[in-house]
Every structure is written in C-alpha cells, then in structure tokens.
Amino acid sequence: MTENGQRVLVVDDENSIRRYLRAALSAQGFTVHEAASGEEALTAVLRDRPDIIILDLGLPDIDGIEVTRRLREWSQTPIIILSVHEAENDKIAALGAGAANLAAERRTPWRCDGGGRKQTGADALPGCSGSSRRPGWRRGSSG
C-alpha cells in the first residue's frame, strides 16, 4: 500500500506491541515513529510532528496521563490511550488530561472495528470511525 501521508507516534515500553502496531499501521500506509518512554515521546512529538499519538499509560518513567498533560500544554495532536489499566479512574483521568480515545491493550492481536477513515484523531487510523471517546478496538485479526 502506498503512504497516505499520516504520521503516527507509537509510545509503549513493550517492543512487541510497538512492533505489532508498526506492522499493522505501516501496512495501511502510515508512517510510524516509535518511543519507549514518556521522555522519548515528548522529544519525538517535537522531532517527528505526528498527526496522531498512540500512548500507553504504563510507561517506565512518566505515566501516560502525565505525558498527555504535558503535551496538551503546547500540542493538540490527537492522543489514543492504549492501556491494560482496568480502573475506571485511570480512563477518566486520561480523557480529562486531553486524550481523544481509549483502546484496551491485550496480549492478543487487536484490530480497530469500523469502516470509515477520516483525516485526524482516532478516526485517522485504519477502520476507525464514529465519535471520539469511544473505544473501537476489539479482538480479531489484523487484516
């Protein structure tokens, strides 16, 4: 598939998750940049100017909620929180900090459910459509 011009920053401390998302998003034509920590993420946003950020809450240095807060001080780049956190207050805090959407992270492959593709926000990812602040990820194949 040809590049679609959209840049995605994937921030997760687990290499296997970054590798999976890189493969899935690259196959859809996205240019994928990666960061393994909160500090790396803040630097990468300045350097790579992503159109969307996929951000894990459980990072080794700065948690994803704080990264979101810091980014919101100077950037409106849409952020999708990717997390294994089940606590409702973590989800509320992430959305309150400025995240556009939430997606559950599991140890099995996930794909985004839906049909449309828009230019920004959570809807910029392949197969994601509908209103923001509603998870659209579900278990299934990547293609």
JSON list of C-alpha atoms in Angstrom, two decimals:
[
{"chain": "A", "resi": 1, "resn": "MET", "atom": "CA", "xyz": [0.00, 0.00, 0.00]},
{"chain": "A", "resi": 2, "resn": "THR", "atom": "CA", "xyz": [1.24, 3.50, -0.71]},
{"chain": "A", "resi": 3, "resn": "GLU", "atom": "CA", "xyz": [1.87, 6.01, 2.03]},
{"chain": "A", "resi": 4, "resn": "ASN", "atom": "CA", "xyz": [-1.16, 8.08, 3.00]},
{"chain": "A", "resi": 5, "resn": "GLY", "atom": "CA", "xyz": [0.86, 10.97, 4.42]},
{"chain": "A", "resi": 6, "resn": "GLN", "atom": "CA", "xyz": [-0.29, 10.39, 8.02]},
{"chain": "A", "resi": 7, "resn": "ARG", "atom": "CA", "xyz": [2.40, 10.13, 10.72]},
{"chain": "A", "resi": 8, "resn": "VAL", "atom": "CA", "xyz": [1.70, 8.06, 13.85]},
{"chain": "A", "resi": 9, "resn": "LEU", "atom": "CA", "xyz": [3.80, 8.05, 17.01]},
{"chain": "A", "resi": 10, "resn": "VAL", "atom": "CA", "xyz": [3.50, 4.77, 18.94]},
{"chain": "A", "resi": 11, "resn": "VAL", "atom": "CA", "xyz": [4.58, 5.11, 22.58]},
{"chain": "A", "resi": 12, "resn": "ASP", "atom": "CA", "xyz": [4.87, 1.86, 24.51]},
{"chain": "A", "resi": 13, "resn": "ASP", "atom": "CA", "xyz": [7.64, 0.33, 26.61]},
{"chain": "A", "resi": 14, "resn": "GLU", "atom": "CA", "xyz": [6.92, -3.14, 25.22]},
{"chain": "A", "resi": 15, "resn": "ASN", "atom": "CA", "xyz": [8.81, -3.73, 21.99]},
{"chain": "A", "resi": 16, "resn": "SER", "atom": "CA", "xyz": [6.37, -6.45, 20.86]},
{"chain": "A", "resi": 17, "resn": "ILE", "atom": "CA", "xyz": [3.44, -4.02, 20.98]},
{"chain": "A", "resi": 18, "resn": "ARG", "atom": "CA", "xyz": [5.37, -1.33, 19.11]},
{"chain": "A", "resi": 19, "resn": "ARG", "atom": "CA", "xyz": [6.44, -3.92, 16.52]},
{"chain": "A", "resi": 20, "resn": "TYR", "atom": "CA", "xyz": [2.85, -5.15, 16.05]},
{"chain": "A", "resi": 21, "resn": "LEU", "atom": "CA", "xyz": [1.43, -1.63, 15.70]},
{"chain": "A", "resi": 22, "resn": "ARG", "atom": "CA", "xyz": [4.25, -0.64, 13.33]},
{"chain": "A", "resi": 23, "resn": "ALA", "atom": "CA", "xyz": [3.46, -3.59, 11.06]},
{"chain": "A", "resi": 24, "resn": "ALA", "atom": "CA", "xyz": [-0.31, -3.04, 11.14]},
{"chain": "A", "resi": 25, "resn": "LEU", "atom": "CA", "xyz": [-0.16, 0.72, 10.60]},
{"chain": "A", "resi": 26, "resn": "SER", "atom": "CA", "xyz": [2.63, 0.59, 8.01]},
{"chain": "A", "resi": 27, "resn": "ALA", "atom": "CA", "xyz": [0.57, -1.89, 6.01]},
{"chain": "A", "resi": 28, "resn": "GLN", "atom": "CA", "xyz": [-2.16, 0.77, 5.87]},
{"chain": "A", "resi": 29, "resn": "GLY", "atom": "CA", "xyz": [0.26, 3.38, 4.59]},
{"chain": "A", "resi": 30, "resn": "PHE", "atom": "CA", "xyz": [1.01, 5.23, 7.82]},
{"chain": "A", "resi": 31, "resn": "THR", "atom": "CA", "xyz": [4.50, 6.47, 8.60]},
{"chain": "A", "resi": 32, "resn": "VAL", "atom": "CA", "xyz": [5.20, 5.09, 12.08]},
{"chain": "A", "resi": 33, "resn": "HIS", "atom": "CA", "xyz": [7.59, 6.58, 14.63]},
{"chain": "A", "resi": 34, "resn": "GLU", "atom": "CA", "xyz": [8.25, 4.93, 17.98]},
{"chain": "A", "resi": 35, "resn": "ALA", "atom": "CA", "xyz": [9.13, 5.86, 21.56]},
{"chain": "A", "resi": 36, "resn": "ALA", "atom": "CA", "xyz": [9.66, 3.55, 24.54]},
{"chain": "A", "resi": 37, "resn": "SER", "atom": "CA", "xyz": [9.27, 6.11, 27.36]},
{"chain": "A", "resi": 38, "resn": "GLY", "atom": "CA", "xyz": [7.47, 9.31, 28.25]},
{"chain": "A", "resi": 39, "resn": "GLU", "atom": "CA", "xyz": [10.59, 11.45, 27.80]},
{"chain": "A", "resi": 40, "resn": "GLU", "atom": "CA", "xyz": [11.24, 9.86, 24.39]},
{"chain": "A", "resi": 41, "resn": "ALA", "atom": "CA", "xyz": [7.62, 10.58, 23.46]},
{"chain": "A", "resi": 42, "resn": "LEU", "atom": "CA", "xyz": [7.87, 14.28, 24.30]},
{"chain": "A", "resi": 43, "resn": "THR", "atom": "CA", "xyz": [11.05, 14.58, 22.23]},
{"chain": "A", "resi": 44, "resn": "ALA", "atom": "CA", "xyz": [9.58, 12.56, 19.35]},
{"chain": "A", "resi": 45, "resn": "VAL", "atom": "CA", "xyz": [6.49, 14.77, 19.12]},
{"chain": "A", "resi": 46, "resn": "LEU", "atom": "CA", "xyz": [8.71, 17.79, 18.56]},
{"chain": "A", "resi": 47, "resn": "ARG", "atom": "CA", "xyz": [11.03, 15.97, 16.15]},
{"chain": "A", "resi": 48, "resn": "ASP", "atom": "CA", "xyz": [8.55, 13.87, 14.13]},
{"chain": "A", "resi": 49, "resn": "ARG", "atom": "CA", "xyz": [5.42, 16.07, 14.23]},
{"chain": "A", "resi": 50, "resn": "PRO", "atom": "CA", "xyz": [2.93, 13.14, 14.28]},
{"chain": "A", "resi": 51, "resn": "ASP", "atom": "CA", "xyz": [-0.67, 13.52, 13.15]},
{"chain": "A", "resi": 52, "resn": "ILE", "atom": "CA", "xyz": [-1.78, 11.13, 15.90]},
{"chain": "A", "resi": 53, "resn": "ILE", "atom": "CA", "xyz": [-0.23, 9.56, 19.01]},
{"chain": "A", "resi": 54, "resn": "ILE", "atom": "CA", "xyz": [-0.94, 6.09, 20.39]},
{"chain": "A", "resi": 55, "resn": "LEU", "atom": "CA", "xyz": [0.18, 6.26, 24.02]},
{"chain": "A", "resi": 56, "resn": "ASP", "atom": "CA", "xyz": [0.50, 3.57, 26.71]},
{"chain": "A", "resi": 57, "resn": "LEU", "atom": "CA", "xyz": [-0.46, 4.64, 30.24]},
{"chain": "A", "resi": 58, "resn": "GLY", "atom": "CA", "xyz": [2.13, 2.41, 31.94]},
{"chain": "A", "resi": 59, "resn": "LEU", "atom": "CA", "xyz": [5.47, 3.86, 30.87]},
{"chain": "A", "resi": 60, "resn": "PRO", "atom": "CA", "xyz": [8.67, 3.33, 32.90]},
{"chain": "A", "resi": 61, "resn": "ASP", "atom": "CA", "xyz": [9.49, 6.99, 33.56]},
{"chain": "A", "resi": 62, "resn": "ILE", "atom": "CA", "xyz": [6.46, 9.28, 33.16]},
{"chain": "A", "resi": 63, "resn": "ASP", "atom": "CA", "xyz": [2.99, 7.73, 33.05]},
{"chain": "A", "resi": 64, "resn": "GLY", "atom": "CA", "xyz": [0.81, 8.30, 30.01]},
{"chain": "A", "resi": 65, "resn": "ILE", "atom": "CA", "xyz": [-1.57, 10.64, 31.85]},
{"chain": "A", "resi": 66, "resn": "GLU", "atom": "CA", "xyz": [1.29, 13.00, 32.71]},
{"chain": "A", "resi": 67, "resn": "VAL", "atom": "CA", "xyz": [2.66, 12.77, 29.16]},
{"chain": "A", "resi": 68, "resn": "THR", "atom": "CA", "xyz": [-0.81, 13.74, 27.91]},
{"chain": "A", "resi": 69, "resn": "ARG", "atom": "CA", "xyz": [-0.96, 16.70, 30.32]},
{"chain": "A", "resi": 70, "resn": "ARG", "atom": "CA", "xyz": [2.47, 17.92, 29.24]},
{"chain": "A", "resi": 71, "resn": "LEU", "atom": "CA", "xyz": [1.64, 17.56, 25.55]},
{"chain": "A", "resi": 72, "resn": "ARG", "atom": "CA", "xyz": [-1.62, 19.49, 26.00]},
{"chain": "A", "resi": 73, "resn": "GLU", "atom": "CA", "xyz": [0.38, 22.49, 27.20]},
{"chain": "A", "resi": 74, "resn": "TRP", "atom": "CA", "xyz": [1.65, 23.04, 23.64]},
{"chain": "A", "resi": 75, "resn": "SER", "atom": "CA", "xyz": [0.13, 20.46, 21.27]},
{"chain": "A", "resi": 76, "resn": "GLN", "atom": "CA", "xyz": [-3.38, 19.48, 20.16]},
{"chain": "A", "resi": 77, "resn": "THR", "atom": "CA", "xyz": [-2.22, 16.30, 18.40]},
{"chain": "A", "resi": 78, "resn": "PRO", "atom": "CA", "xyz": [-4.95, 13.66, 18.96]},
{"chain": "A", "resi": 79, "resn": "ILE", "atom": "CA", "xyz": [-3.94, 11.00, 21.50]},
{"chain": "A", "resi": 80, "resn": "ILE", "atom": "CA", "xyz": [-5.31, 7.48, 21.77]},
{"chain": "A", "resi": 81, "resn": "ILE", "atom": "CA", "xyz": [-4.55, 5.88, 25.12]},
{"chain": "A", "resi": 82, "resn": "LEU", "atom": "CA", "xyz": [-3.54, 2.23, 24.84]},
{"chain": "A", "resi": 83, "resn": "SER", "atom": "CA", "xyz": [-3.60, 0.51, 28.21]},
{"chain": "A", "resi": 84, "resn": "VAL", "atom": "CA", "xyz": [-4.14, -2.64, 30.23]},
{"chain": "A", "resi": 85, "resn": "HIS", "atom": "CA", "xyz": [-5.41, -0.47, 33.10]},
{"chain": "A", "resi": 86, "resn": "GLU", "atom": "CA", "xyz": [-8.90, -1.57, 34.03]},
{"chain": "A", "resi": 87, "resn": "ALA", "atom": "CA", "xyz": [-9.52, 1.11, 36.66]},
{"chain": "A", "resi": 88, "resn": "GLU", "atom": "CA", "xyz": [-12.25, 3.50, 35.60]},
{"chain": "A", "resi": 89, "resn": "ASN", "atom": "CA", "xyz": [-10.50, 6.42, 37.31]},
{"chain": "A", "resi": 90, "resn": "ASP", "atom": "CA", "xyz": [-7.41, 5.90, 35.07]},
{"chain": "A", "resi": 91, "resn": "LYS", "atom": "CA", "xyz": [-9.61, 6.09, 32.00]},
{"chain": "A", "resi": 92, "resn": "ILE", "atom": "CA", "xyz": [-11.37, 9.21, 33.28]},
{"chain": "A", "resi": 93, "resn": "ALA", "atom": "CA", "xyz": [-8.02, 10.82, 34.16]},
{"chain": "A", "resi": 94, "resn": "ALA", "atom": "CA", "xyz": [-6.62, 10.09, 30.69]},
{"chain": "A", "resi": 95, "resn": "LEU", "atom": "CA", "xyz": [-9.64, 11.62, 28.97]},
{"chain": "A", "resi": 96, "resn": "GLY", "atom": "CA", "xyz": [-9.59, 14.54, 31.39]},
{"chain": "A", "resi": 97, "resn": "ALA", "atom": "CA", "xyz": [-5.93, 15.17, 30.56]},
{"chain": "A", "resi": 98, "resn": "GLY", "atom": "CA", "xyz": [-6.82, 15.52, 26.90]},
{"chain": "A", "resi": 99, "resn": "ALA", "atom": "CA", "xyz": [-6.81, 12.05, 25.32]},
{"chain": "A", "resi": 100, "resn": "ALA", "atom": "CA", "xyz": [-9.14, 11.66, 22.34]},
{"chain": "A", "resi": 101, "resn": "ASN", "atom": "CA", "xyz": [-9.91, 7.96, 22.79]},
{"chain": "A", "resi": 102, "resn": "LEU", "atom": "CA", "xyz": [-9.14, 4.79, 24.74]},
{"chain": "A", "resi": 103, "resn": "ALA", "atom": "CA", "xyz": [-8.18, 1.35, 23.46]},
{"chain": "A", "resi": 104, "resn": "ALA", "atom": "CA", "xyz": [-7.69, -1.80, 25.53]},
{"chain": "A", "resi": 105, "resn": "GLU", "atom": "CA", "xyz": [-4.28, -3.44, 25.25]},
{"chain": "A", "resi": 106, "resn": "ARG", "atom": "CA", "xyz": [-4.24, -7.20, 25.44]},
{"chain": "A", "resi": 107, "resn": "ARG", "atom": "CA", "xyz": [-1.75, -9.94, 24.77]},
{"chain": "A", "resi": 108, "resn": "THR", "atom": "CA", "xyz": [-3.67, -10.97, 21.66]},
{"chain": "A", "resi": 109, "resn": "PRO", "atom": "CA", "xyz": [-3.90, -9.19, 18.30]},
{"chain": "A", "resi": 110, "resn": "TRP", "atom": "CA", "xyz": [-6.41, -6.35, 18.11]},
{"chain": "A", "resi": 111, "resn": "ARG", "atom": "CA", "xyz": [-7.87, -4.52, 15.21]},
{"chain": "A", "resi": 112, "resn": "CYS", "atom": "CA", "xyz": [-9.87, -1.37, 15.02]},
{"chain": "A", "resi": 113, "resn": "ASP", "atom": "CA", "xyz": [-13.50, -2.05, 14.22]},
{"chain": "A", "resi": 114, "resn": "GLY", "atom": "CA", "xyz": [-15.44, 0.20, 11.88]},
{"chain": "A", "resi": 115, "resn": "GLY", "atom": "CA", "xyz": [-15.47, 1.28, 8.29]},
{"chain": "A", "resi": 116, "resn": "GLY", "atom": "CA", "xyz": [-14.64, 4.92, 7.78]},
{"chain": "A", "resi": 117, "resn": "ARG", "atom": "CA", "xyz": [-11.37, 6.81, 7.67]},
{"chain": "A", "resi": 118, "resn": "LYS", "atom": "CA", "xyz": [-11.11, 10.48, 8.49]},
{"chain": "A", "resi": 119, "resn": "GLN", "atom": "CA", "xyz": [-8.09, 12.74, 8.48]},
{"chain": "A", "resi": 120, "resn": "THR", "atom": "CA", "xyz": [-7.38, 13.33, 12.17]},
{"chain": "A", "resi": 121, "resn": "GLY", "atom": "CA", "xyz": [-8.00, 11.95, 15.63]},
{"chain": "A", "resi": 122, "resn": "ALA", "atom": "CA", "xyz": [-8.87, 8.36, 16.41]},
{"chain": "A", "resi": 123, "resn": "ASP", "atom": "CA", "xyz": [-10.69, 8.16, 13.11]},
{"chain": "A", "resi": 124, "resn": "ALA", "atom": "CA", "xyz": [-7.42, 8.60, 11.21]},
{"chain": "A", "resi": 125, "resn": "LEU", "atom": "CA", "xyz": [-6.46, 5.01, 11.98]},
{"chain": "A", "resi": 126, "resn": "PRO", "atom": "CA", "xyz": [-7.49, 2.26, 9.57]},
{"chain": "A", "resi": 127, "resn": "GLY", "atom": "CA", "xyz": [-11.04, 1.09, 10.16]},
{"chain": "A", "resi": 128, "resn": "CYS", "atom": "CA", "xyz": [-11.75, 3.56, 12.98]},
{"chain": "A", "resi": 129, "resn": "SER", "atom": "CA", "xyz": [-14.89, 5.61, 12.73]},
{"chain": "A", "resi": 130, "resn": "GLY", "atom": "CA", "xyz": [-17.55, 7.04, 14.95]},
{"chain": "A", "resi": 131, "resn": "SER", "atom": "CA", "xyz": [-17.38, 9.54, 17.73]},
{"chain": "A", "resi": 132, "resn": "SER", "atom": "CA", "xyz": [-14.26, 10.07, 19.80]},
{"chain": "A", "resi": 133, "resn": "ARG", "atom": "CA", "xyz": [-14.05, 8.91, 23.41]},
{"chain": "A", "resi": 134, "resn": "ARG", "atom": "CA", "xyz": [-15.49, 5.54, 22.48]},
{"chain": "A", "resi": 135, "resn": "PRO", "atom": "CA", "xyz": [-13.16, 2.57, 22.16]},
{"chain": "A", "resi": 136, "resn": "GLY", "atom": "CA", "xyz": [-13.43, 0.93, 18.76]},
{"chain": "A", "resi": 137, "resn": "TRP", "atom": "CA", "xyz": [-10.90, -1.82, 19.27]},
{"chain": "A", "resi": 138, "resn": "ARG", "atom": "CA", "xyz": [-11.87, -5.43, 19.53]},
{"chain": "A", "resi": 139, "resn": "ARG", "atom": "CA", "xyz": [-10.22, -8.81, 19.33]},
{"chain": "A", "resi": 140, "resn": "GLY", "atom": "CA", "xyz": [-9.71, -10.08, 15.83]},
{"chain": "A", "resi": 141, "resn": "SER", "atom": "CA", "xyz": [-7.30, -10.45, 13.00]},
{"chain": "A", "resi": 142, "resn": "SER", "atom": "CA", "xyz": [-5.11, -7.60, 11.83]},
{"chain": "A", "resi": 143, "resn": "GLY", "atom": "CA", "xyz": [-6.32, -7.75, 8.30]}
]
